[in-house]
Coordinates of C-alpha atoms in Angstrom, one line a residue:
X726 CA 100.6 -29.7 81.6
X727 CA 103.9 -28.3 83.0
X728 CA 104.4 -24.6 82.1
X729 CA 100.6 -23.9 81.1
X730 CA 98.6 -21.0 82.4
X731 CA 95.3 -21.4 84.2
X732 CA 92.6 -18.8 83.1
X733 CA 90.9 -17.0 85.8
X734 CA 87.6 -15.0 86.2
X735 CA 86.9 -11.7 87.9
X736 CA 84.9 -12.2 91.1
X737 CA 81.3 -10.9 91.2
X738 CA 81.0 -7.3 92.2
X739 CA 78.1 -7.2 94.7
X740 CA 77.9 -3.5 94.7
X741 CA 77.4 -3.4 90.9
X742 CA 74.8 -6.1 91.2
X743 CA 72.9 -4.2 93.7
X744 CA 72.9 -1.1 91.5
X745 CA 71.6 -3.2 88.5
X746 CA 68.9 -4.7 90.8
X747 CA 67.8 -1.2 91.9
X748 CA 67.6 0.0 88.3
X749 CA 65.6 -3.1 87.4
X750 CA 63.1 -2.5 90.2
X751 CA 62.8 1.1 89.0
X752 CA 62.0 -0.1 85.5
X753 CA 59.5 -2.7 86.9
X754 CA 57.8 0.0 88.9
X755 CA 57.5 2.3 85.9
X756 CA 56.1 -0.5 83.7
X757 CA 53.6 -1.4 86.4
X758 CA 52.5 2.2 86.6
X759 CA 52.2 2.5 82.8
X760 CA 50.2 -0.8 82.7
X761 CA 48.0 0.4 85.4
X762 CA 47.2 3.6 83.5
X763 CA 46.5 1.6 80.3
X764 CA 44.2 -0.8 82.2
X765 CA 42.3 2.2 83.6
X766 CA 41.8 3.6 80.1
X767 CA 40.6 0.1 78.8
X768 CA 38.3 -0.2 81.8
X769 CA 36.8 3.2 81.1
X770 CA 36.3 2.3 77.3
X771 CA 34.8 -1.0 78.3
X772 CA 32.4 0.8 80.7
X773 CA 31.3 3.2 78.0
X774 CA 30.8 0.3 75.5
X775 CA 28.7 -1.6 78.0
X776 CA 26.6 1.5 78.7
X777 CA 26.2 2.1 74.9
X778 CA 25.2 -1.5 74.3
X779 CA 22.7 -1.3 77.1
X780 CA 21.2 1.9 75.6
X781 CA 21.1 0.2 72.2
X782 CA 19.3 -2.9 73.5
X783 CA 16.9 -0.6 75.3
X784 CA 16.2 1.3 72.0
X785 CA 15.8 -1.8 69.9
X786 CA 13.6 -3.6 72.3
X787 CA 10.3 -2.0 71.0
X788 CA 11.2 -3.0 67.4
X789 CA 12.0 -6.5 68.5
X790 CA 8.7 -6.6 70.3
X791 CA 6.9 -5.4 67.1
X792 CA 8.7 -7.9 64.9
X793 CA 7.8 -10.7 67.3
X794 CA 4.1 -9.5 67.2
X795 CA 4.2 -9.4 63.4
X796 CA 5.7 -12.9 63.4
X797 CA 2.8 -14.1 65.6
X798 CA 0.2 -12.6 63.2
X799 CA 1.9 -14.1 60.1
X800 CA 2.0 -17.4 61.8
X801 CA -1.7 -17.1 62.5
X802 CA -2.4 -16.2 58.9
X803 CA -0.4 -19.1 57.6
X804 CA -2.2 -21.3 60.0
X805 CA -5.6 -19.9 58.7
X806 CA -4.5 -20.3 55.1
X807 CA -3.5 -23.9 55.7
X808 CA -6.8 -24.5 57.4
X809 CA -8.7 -23.0 54.4
X810 CA -6.7 -25.2 52.0
X811 CA -7.5 -28.2 54.1
X812 CA -11.2 -27.1 54.0
X813 CA -11.2 -26.7 50.2
X814 CA -11.6 -22.9 50.2
X815 CA -10.2 -20.7 47.4
X816 CA -8.8 -21.8 44.0
X817 CA -5.9 -23.6 45.6
X818 CA -8.2 -25.4 48.0
X819 CA -10.5 -26.3 45.1
X820 CA -7.6 -27.9 43.3
X821 CA -6.7 -29.8 46.4
X822 CA -10.1 -30.8 47.7
X823 CA -12.7 -30.4 44.9
X824 CA -12.8 -33.7 42.9
X825 CA -14.6 -32.1 39.8
X826 CA -12.0 -29.4 39.5
X827 CA -9.2 -31.9 39.9
X828 CA -10.7 -34.0 37.1
X829 CA -11.1 -31.0 34.9
X830 CA -7.5 -30.1 35.5
X831 CA -6.4 -33.6 34.7
X832 CA -8.6 -33.5 31.6
X833 CA -7.0 -30.3 30.5
X834 CA -3.5 -31.7 31.1
X835 CA -4.5 -34.8 29.1
X836 CA -5.7 -32.5 26.2
X837 CA -2.5 -30.6 26.3
X838 CA -0.6 -33.8 26.1
X839 CA -2.7 -35.1 23.2
X840 CA -2.3 -31.8 21.4
X841 CA 1.5 -32.0 21.9
X842 CA 1.3 -35.6 20.5
X843 CA -0.8 -34.4 17.5
X844 CA 1.7 -31.6 16.8
X845 CA 4.5 -34.1 16.9
X846 CA 2.7 -36.4 14.5
X847 CA 1.9 -33.4 12.2
X848 CA 5.5 -32.4 12.3
X849 CA 6.5 -36.0 11.3
X850 CA 3.9 -36.0 8.5
X851 CA 5.2 -32.6 7.3
X852 CA 8.7 -33.9 7.3
X853 CA 7.5 -37.0 5.4
X854 CA 5.7 -34.7 2.9
X855 CA 8.8 -32.6 2.4
X856 CA 10.9 -35.7 2.0
X857 CA 8.4 -37.0 -0.6
X858 CA 8.4 -33.6 -2.3
X859 CA 12.1 -33.7 -2.5
X860 CA 12.2 -37.3 -3.7
X861 CA 9.9 -36.5 -6.5
X862 CA 12.0 -33.5 -7.5
X863 CA 8.8 -31.4 -7.4
X864 CA 10.9 -28.3 -6.6
X865 CA 12.9 -28.7 -9.8
X866 CA 9.7 -29.4 -11.8
X867 CA 8.0 -26.3 -10.3
X868 CA 11.1 -24.2 -11.1
X869 CA 11.0 -25.5 -14.7
X870 CA 7.2 -24.7 -14.9
X871 CA 7.9 -21.2 -13.6
X872 CA 10.6 -20.8 -16.2
X873 CA 8.3 -22.0 -18.9
X874 CA 5.6 -19.5 -17.7
X875 CA 8.2 -16.8 -17.7
X876 CA 9.2 -17.7 -21.3
X877 CA 5.6 -17.7 -22.4
X878 CA 5.1 -14.3 -20.7
X879 CA 8.1 -12.9 -22.5
X880 CA 6.8 -14.2 -25.8
X881 CA 3.4 -12.8 -25.1
X882 CA 4.9 -9.5 -24.2
X883 CA 6.9 -9.5 -27.5
X884 CA 3.7 -10.4 -29.4
X885 CA 1.7 -7.6 -27.7
X886 CA 4.5 -5.1 -28.5
X887 CA 4.5 -6.3 -32.1
X888 CA 0.7 -6.1 -32.2
X889 CA 0.6 -2.6 -30.7
X890 CA 3.5 -1.3 -32.7
X891 CA 2.9 1.3 -35.4
X892 CA 2.1 -0.1 -38.9
X893 CA 3.5 1.2 -42.2
X894 CA 0.8 4.0 -42.1
X895 CA 2.0 5.3 -38.7
X896 CA -1.0 3.9 -36.8
X897 CA -0.3 2.0 -33.6
X898 CA -2.2 -1.1 -32.4
X899 CA -4.4 0.8 -30.0
X900 CA -5.6 3.2 -32.7
X901 CA -6.2 0.3 -35.1
X902 CA -8.1 -1.6 -32.4
X903 CA -10.2 1.4 -31.6
X904 CA -11.0 1.9 -35.2
X905 CA -11.9 -1.8 -35.6
X906 CA -14.3 -1.5 -32.7
X907 CA -15.8 1.6 -34.1
X908 CA -16.2 -0.1 -37.5
X909 CA -17.8 -3.1 -35.7
X910 CA -20.2 -0.8 -33.9
X911 CA -21.0 1.0 -37.1
X912 CA -21.6 -2.2 -38.9
X913 CA -23.9 -3.5 -36.2
X914 CA -25.9 -0.2 -36.3
X915 CA -26.0 -0.2 -40.1
X916 CA -27.3 -3.8 -40.1
X917 CA -30.1 -2.7 -37.7
X918 CA -30.9 0.3 -39.8
X919 CA -30.9 -1.8 -43.0
X920 CA -33.3 -4.3 -41.4
X921 CA -35.6 -1.4 -40.3
X922 CA -35.4 0.1 -43.8
X923 CA -36.4 -3.2 -45.4
X924 CA -39.6 -3.1 -43.3
X925 CA -40.6 0.2 -44.9
X926 CA -39.3 0.0 -48.5
X927 CA -37.7 -2.7 -50.5
X928 CA -35.4 -0.1 -52.1
X929 CA -33.8 1.1 -48.9
X930 CA -31.5 3.4 -50.7
X931 CA -34.0 6.2 -50.1
X932 CA -33.9 5.5 -46.4
X933 CA -30.3 6.9 -46.3
X934 CA -31.1 9.8 -48.6
X935 CA -33.6 11.0 -46.0
X936 CA -30.7 11.5 -43.6
X937 CA -28.7 13.6 -46.1
X938 CA -25.8 11.2 -46.7
X939 CA -25.4 7.6 -47.6
X940 CA -22.8 6.9 -44.9
X941 CA -21.5 9.4 -42.4
X942 CA -18.1 7.6 -42.2
X943 CA -17.6 7.8 -46.0
X944 CA -18.0 11.6 -46.2
X945 CA -15.3 13.3 -48.3
X946 CA -14.4 16.9 -47.6
X947 CA -15.7 18.0 -51.0
X948 CA -19.1 16.2 -50.6
X949 CA -19.5 17.7 -47.1
X950 CA -18.6 21.2 -48.2
X951 CA -21.0 21.0 -51.1
X952 CA -23.8 19.7 -48.9
X953 CA -23.0 22.4 -46.3
X954 CA -23.1 25.1 -49.0
X955 CA -26.6 23.9 -50.0
X956 CA -27.9 24.2 -46.5
X957 CA -30.0 27.3 -46.1
X958 CA -29.7 27.0 -42.4
X959 CA -26.3 25.8 -41.4
X960 CA -27.4 25.1 -37.9
X961 CA -25.0 25.6 -34.9
X962 CA -21.4 24.8 -34.3
X963 CA -19.5 24.2 -31.1
X964 CA -16.0 25.6 -31.8
X965 CA -13.2 23.9 -29.9
X966 CA -9.7 25.4 -29.8
X967 CA -6.8 23.0 -30.3
X968 CA -4.6 24.7 -27.7
X969 CA -7.0 23.8 -24.9
X970 CA -8.5 20.7 -26.4
X971 CA -5.6 18.4 -27.3
X972 CA -2.2 17.4 -26.1
X973 CA 0.5 15.0 -27.4
X974 CA 1.8 11.9 -25.5
X975 CA 5.3 10.6 -25.5
X976 CA 4.9 9.0 -28.9
X977 CA 3.5 12.1 -30.5
X978 CA -0.1 11.0 -30.7
X979 CA -2.8 13.5 -29.8
X980 CA -5.1 13.0 -26.8
X981 CA -8.0 14.9 -25.3
X982 CA -7.1 17.0 -22.3
X983 CA -9.2 17.2 -19.1
X984 CA -9.8 20.9 -19.9
X985 CA -10.9 19.8 -23.4
X986 CA -13.4 17.3 -22.0
X987 CA -14.8 19.9 -19.7
X988 CA -15.1 22.4 -22.6
X989 CA -17.0 19.8 -24.7
X990 CA -19.3 19.1 -21.7
X991 CA -20.0 22.8 -21.1
X992 CA -21.0 23.4 -24.8
X993 CA -23.0 20.2 -25.2
X994 CA -24.9 20.6 -21.9
X995 CA -27.5 23.1 -23.3
X996 CA -28.5 20.8 -26.2
X997 CA -28.0 17.4 -24.6
X998 CA -31.7 16.7 -24.2
X999 CA -32.3 17.1 -28.0
X1000 CA -28.9 15.6 -29.1
X1001 CA -29.8 11.8 -29.1
X1002 CA -31.1 10.8 -32.5
X1003 CA -29.9 14.0 -34.2
X1004 CA -27.3 14.2 -37.0
X1005 CA -23.9 15.3 -35.6
X1006 CA -20.8 15.9 -37.7
X1007 CA -17.4 16.5 -36.0
X1008 CA -15.3 18.7 -38.2
X1009 CA -11.5 18.4 -37.7
X1010 CA -9.1 21.3 -38.4
X1011 CA -5.3 21.7 -38.5
X1012 CA -3.3 24.7 -39.7
X1013 CA 0.3 23.3 -39.3
X1014 CA 2.2 21.2 -41.7
X1015 CA 1.7 20.2 -45.3
X1016 CA -1.8 19.5 -46.8
X1017 CA -1.5 15.8 -46.2
X1018 CA -0.3 16.3 -42.6
X1019 CA -3.1 18.8 -42.0
X1020 CA -5.6 16.2 -43.3
X1021 CA -4.2 13.4 -41.0
X1022 CA -4.1 15.6 -37.9
X1023 CA -7.6 17.1 -38.6
X1024 CA -9.2 13.6 -39.0
X1025 CA -7.4 12.3 -35.8
X1026 CA -8.8 15.3 -33.9
X1027 CA -12.3 14.7 -35.2
X1028 CA -12.1 11.0 -34.3
X1029 CA -11.1 11.8 -30.8
X1030 CA -14.0 14.2 -30.2
X1031 CA -16.4 11.7 -31.8
X1032 CA -15.2 8.9 -29.6
X1033 CA -15.7 11.0 -26.5
X1034 CA -19.2 12.0 -27.5
X1035 CA -20.1 8.3 -28.1
X1036 CA -18.6 7.1 -24.8
X1037 CA -19.6 10.0 -22.5
X1038 CA -23.1 10.9 -23.8
X1039 CA -23.9 7.4 -25.1
X1040 CA -24.7 8.6 -28.6
X1041 CA -25.0 6.1 -31.5
X1042 CA -22.0 5.8 -33.7
X1043 CA -24.2 6.0 -36.8
X1044 CA -25.5 9.4 -35.8
X1045 CA -22.0 10.9 -35.7
X1046 CA -19.9 11.6 -38.7
X1047 CA -16.4 13.0 -39.0
X1048 CA -14.8 15.0 -41.8
X1049 CA -11.2 16.5 -42.1
X1050 CA -11.4 20.0 -43.5
X1051 CA -7.7 20.9 -42.9
X1052 CA -7.8 24.7 -42.0
X1053 CA -10.9 25.8 -44.1
X1054 CA -14.4 25.8 -42.5
X1055 CA -17.5 25.9 -44.8
X1056 CA -18.3 29.3 -46.3
X1057 CA -21.4 29.8 -44.2
X1058 CA -19.6 28.8 -40.9
X1059 CA -18.7 32.4 -40.0
X1060 CA -14.9 31.7 -39.8
X1061 CA -12.2 31.9 -42.5
X1062 CA -9.8 29.4 -40.8
X1063 CA -9.7 27.3 -37.6
X1064 CA -7.3 25.1 -35.7
X1065 CA -9.0 22.3 -33.5
X1066 CA -12.4 20.9 -34.0
X1067 CA -16.1 21.9 -34.4
X1068 CA -19.2 19.9 -33.5
X1069 CA -21.8 20.8 -36.2
X1070 CA -25.5 20.3 -35.5
X1071 CA -27.1 21.0 -38.8
X1072 CA -30.6 19.9 -37.9
X1073 CA -30.8 22.1 -34.7
X1074 CA -31.2 25.8 -34.3
X1075 CA -28.1 27.8 -33.6
X1076 CA -27.4 28.5 -29.9
X1077 CA -27.3 32.1 -28.8

């Protein structure tokens, strides 16, 4: 339009362009030179790598040859093994080729299968039995039976405790039972002696008089002391001290100690051959307590010694009597007092 201004542009400076082109050529020359250096280094590295690879291949070549050789041998062995299998050799070959072995294997597998079936059937039957057991309420009945048995056991336990408890005389059931057995043994022996006496004399009272007493179990201390005083030869006595002969249990009852048993054995051993059939009286002594307590303790001690003589030496009950003398031995016994027991052998000579 009228009055506008036309923009203009500076003309190209050829000299400046030539200068820039010269600088560009210099840069290109430097870059080419640098690239050439880098290519030389890369070529050197590549050369070294190729050489190293060549050395590596050369070193591995014997191993590769050995592996190839082993592969050939393995292949031969596999081929031989397959040939043996086809020929029926070895256990595997027998399974593949031998018909009898094949049949045995099939029979074994069949037996295993039948066994599995039988086990399954047995399991089913067991389940049925358990179901029947549960349906009949046998478990509850068994529990009730066990409870009844337990109740009966408890009642029996109470009954035994009552039976073995002490009576109004202070004797427990065991002592009473032992006394009952002794009485039964004595009664049997007396019956045999009565029968034998009747063979010799109708009036068998004299038969017992020959033995010195009517009944050894019915001896009173007074009768025994009187009879002992009449004896010209009092015979021998085995004196047993209470401190080593007896001990008391938890209930206060006396028992023979092991030392006491050994002491009795040692004193009886010298006369054991002549002891069976002889008259033996076990004298009981006690120094502590009132007269009645002394009597009870002395008789209990004598009974313990008599029971041991019967059981250990197999002596007859009728040949052994007991007497409780409290703390006073007979006058001709050689002792003024004693605590324990004494085994009197009036028909035998005294031991020295």
